[in-house]
Coordinates of C-alpha atoms in Angstrom, one line a residue:
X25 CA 193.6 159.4 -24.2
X26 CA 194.4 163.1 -24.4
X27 CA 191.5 165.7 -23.7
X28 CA 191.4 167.8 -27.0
X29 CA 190.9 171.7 -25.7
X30 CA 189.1 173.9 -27.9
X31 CA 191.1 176.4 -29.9
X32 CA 189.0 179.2 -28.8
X33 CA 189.3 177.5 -24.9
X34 CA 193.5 177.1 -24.9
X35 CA 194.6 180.6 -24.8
X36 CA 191.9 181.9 -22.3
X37 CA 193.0 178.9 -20.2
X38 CA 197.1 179.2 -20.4
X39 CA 196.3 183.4 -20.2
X40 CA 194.6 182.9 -17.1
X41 CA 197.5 180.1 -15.9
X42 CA 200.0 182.5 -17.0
X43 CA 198.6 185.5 -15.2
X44 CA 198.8 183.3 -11.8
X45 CA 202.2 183.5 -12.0
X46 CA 202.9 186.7 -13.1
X47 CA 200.7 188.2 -10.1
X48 CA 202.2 186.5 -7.8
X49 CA 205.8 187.6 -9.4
X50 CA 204.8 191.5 -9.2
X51 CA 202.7 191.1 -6.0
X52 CA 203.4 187.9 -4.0
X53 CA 206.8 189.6 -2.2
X54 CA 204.7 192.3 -0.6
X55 CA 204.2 189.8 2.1
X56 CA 208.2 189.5 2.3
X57 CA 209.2 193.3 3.0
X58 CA 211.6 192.5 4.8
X59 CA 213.1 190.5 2.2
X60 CA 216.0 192.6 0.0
X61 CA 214.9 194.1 -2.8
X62 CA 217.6 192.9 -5.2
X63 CA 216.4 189.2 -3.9
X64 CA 212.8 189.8 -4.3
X65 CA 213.4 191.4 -8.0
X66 CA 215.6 187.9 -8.7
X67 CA 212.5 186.1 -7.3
X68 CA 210.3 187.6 -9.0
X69 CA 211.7 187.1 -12.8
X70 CA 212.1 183.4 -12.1
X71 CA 208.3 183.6 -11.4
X72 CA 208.0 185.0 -14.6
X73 CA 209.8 183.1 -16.6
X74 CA 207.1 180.5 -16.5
X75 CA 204.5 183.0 -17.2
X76 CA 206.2 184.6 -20.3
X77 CA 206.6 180.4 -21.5
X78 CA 202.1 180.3 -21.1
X79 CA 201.2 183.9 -22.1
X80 CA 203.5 184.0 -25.7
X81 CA 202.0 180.6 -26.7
X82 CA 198.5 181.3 -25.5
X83 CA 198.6 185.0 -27.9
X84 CA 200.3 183.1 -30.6
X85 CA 197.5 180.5 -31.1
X86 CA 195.2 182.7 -29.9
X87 CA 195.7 185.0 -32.6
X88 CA 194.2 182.2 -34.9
X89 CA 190.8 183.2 -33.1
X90 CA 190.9 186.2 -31.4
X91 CA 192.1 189.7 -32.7
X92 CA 195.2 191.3 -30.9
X93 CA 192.5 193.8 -29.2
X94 CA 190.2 190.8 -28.0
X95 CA 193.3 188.8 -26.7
X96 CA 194.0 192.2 -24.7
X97 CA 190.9 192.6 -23.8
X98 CA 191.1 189.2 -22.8
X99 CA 194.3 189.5 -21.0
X100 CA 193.1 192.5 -19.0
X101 CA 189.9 190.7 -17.4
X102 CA 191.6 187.8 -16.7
X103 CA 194.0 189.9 -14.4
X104 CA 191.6 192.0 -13.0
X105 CA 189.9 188.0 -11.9
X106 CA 193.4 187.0 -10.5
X107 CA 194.3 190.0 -9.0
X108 CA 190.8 190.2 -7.0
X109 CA 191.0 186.7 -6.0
X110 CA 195.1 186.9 -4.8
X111 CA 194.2 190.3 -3.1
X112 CA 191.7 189.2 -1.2
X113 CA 192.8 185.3 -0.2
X114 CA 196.9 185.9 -0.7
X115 CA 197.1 189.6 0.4
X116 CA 194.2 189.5 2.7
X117 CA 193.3 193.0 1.9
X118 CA 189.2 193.2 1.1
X119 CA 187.7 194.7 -2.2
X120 CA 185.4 197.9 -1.9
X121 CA 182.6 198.8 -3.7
X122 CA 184.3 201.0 -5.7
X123 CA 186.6 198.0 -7.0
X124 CA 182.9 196.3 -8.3
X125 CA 182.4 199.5 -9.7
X126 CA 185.6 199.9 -11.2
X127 CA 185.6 196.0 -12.4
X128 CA 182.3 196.8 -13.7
X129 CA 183.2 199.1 -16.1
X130 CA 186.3 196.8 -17.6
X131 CA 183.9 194.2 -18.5
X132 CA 181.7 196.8 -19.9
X133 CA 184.6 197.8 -22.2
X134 CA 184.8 194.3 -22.7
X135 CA 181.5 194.1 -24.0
X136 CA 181.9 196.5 -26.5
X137 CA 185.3 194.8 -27.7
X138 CA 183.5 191.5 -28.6
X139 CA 179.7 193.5 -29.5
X140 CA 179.9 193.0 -33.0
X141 CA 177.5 195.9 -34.8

């Protein structure tokens, strides 16, 4: 029996999925330097190929709940998650307190996206 997802749960789910990949498509071959550039820029759009086949779905339905700004908004702390998470455990370069800070403020912004007066 299929799990049902709810609609308001899909596209922060298959954003989060897509962002994954698309991290690891604009970041992932800075471990590979010595790899050619014209390889790692091949690479990297097949990487993101399966991002672009989550993210345009996930802002098409999403749009049925969210307004374009919250689905950015959206978008935009999900890859500030990712990107904290692959920098530290991928990259295994360590966040400062001026990253919190800087974090911080995003989800304030985000706040006020969602606040409704």
């Amino acid at each position: 029996m299929p799990i049902a997802i709810p609609s308001w749960l899909l596209p922060i789910l298959m954003l989060f999925c897509s962002n994954v990949f698309m991290t690891f498509a604009w970041y992932g071959h800075l471990k590979f330097k010595e790899s050619p550039l014209s390889l790692v820029i091949l690479a990297s759009w097949g990487i993101a190929f399966f991002e672009y086949w989550l993210a345009v779905p996930a802002n098409r339905w999403g749009s049925s709940v969210y307004s374009a700004a919250e689905l950015k908004t959206i978008q935009e702390v999900i890859t500030l998650v990712v990107f904290a998470g692959f920098s530290v455990l991928y990259l295994k370069q360590p966040l400062s307190w001026n990253h919190g800070l800087g974090f911080a403020f995003v989800a304030l912004c985000a706040f006020f996206i969602f606040h409704k007066w």
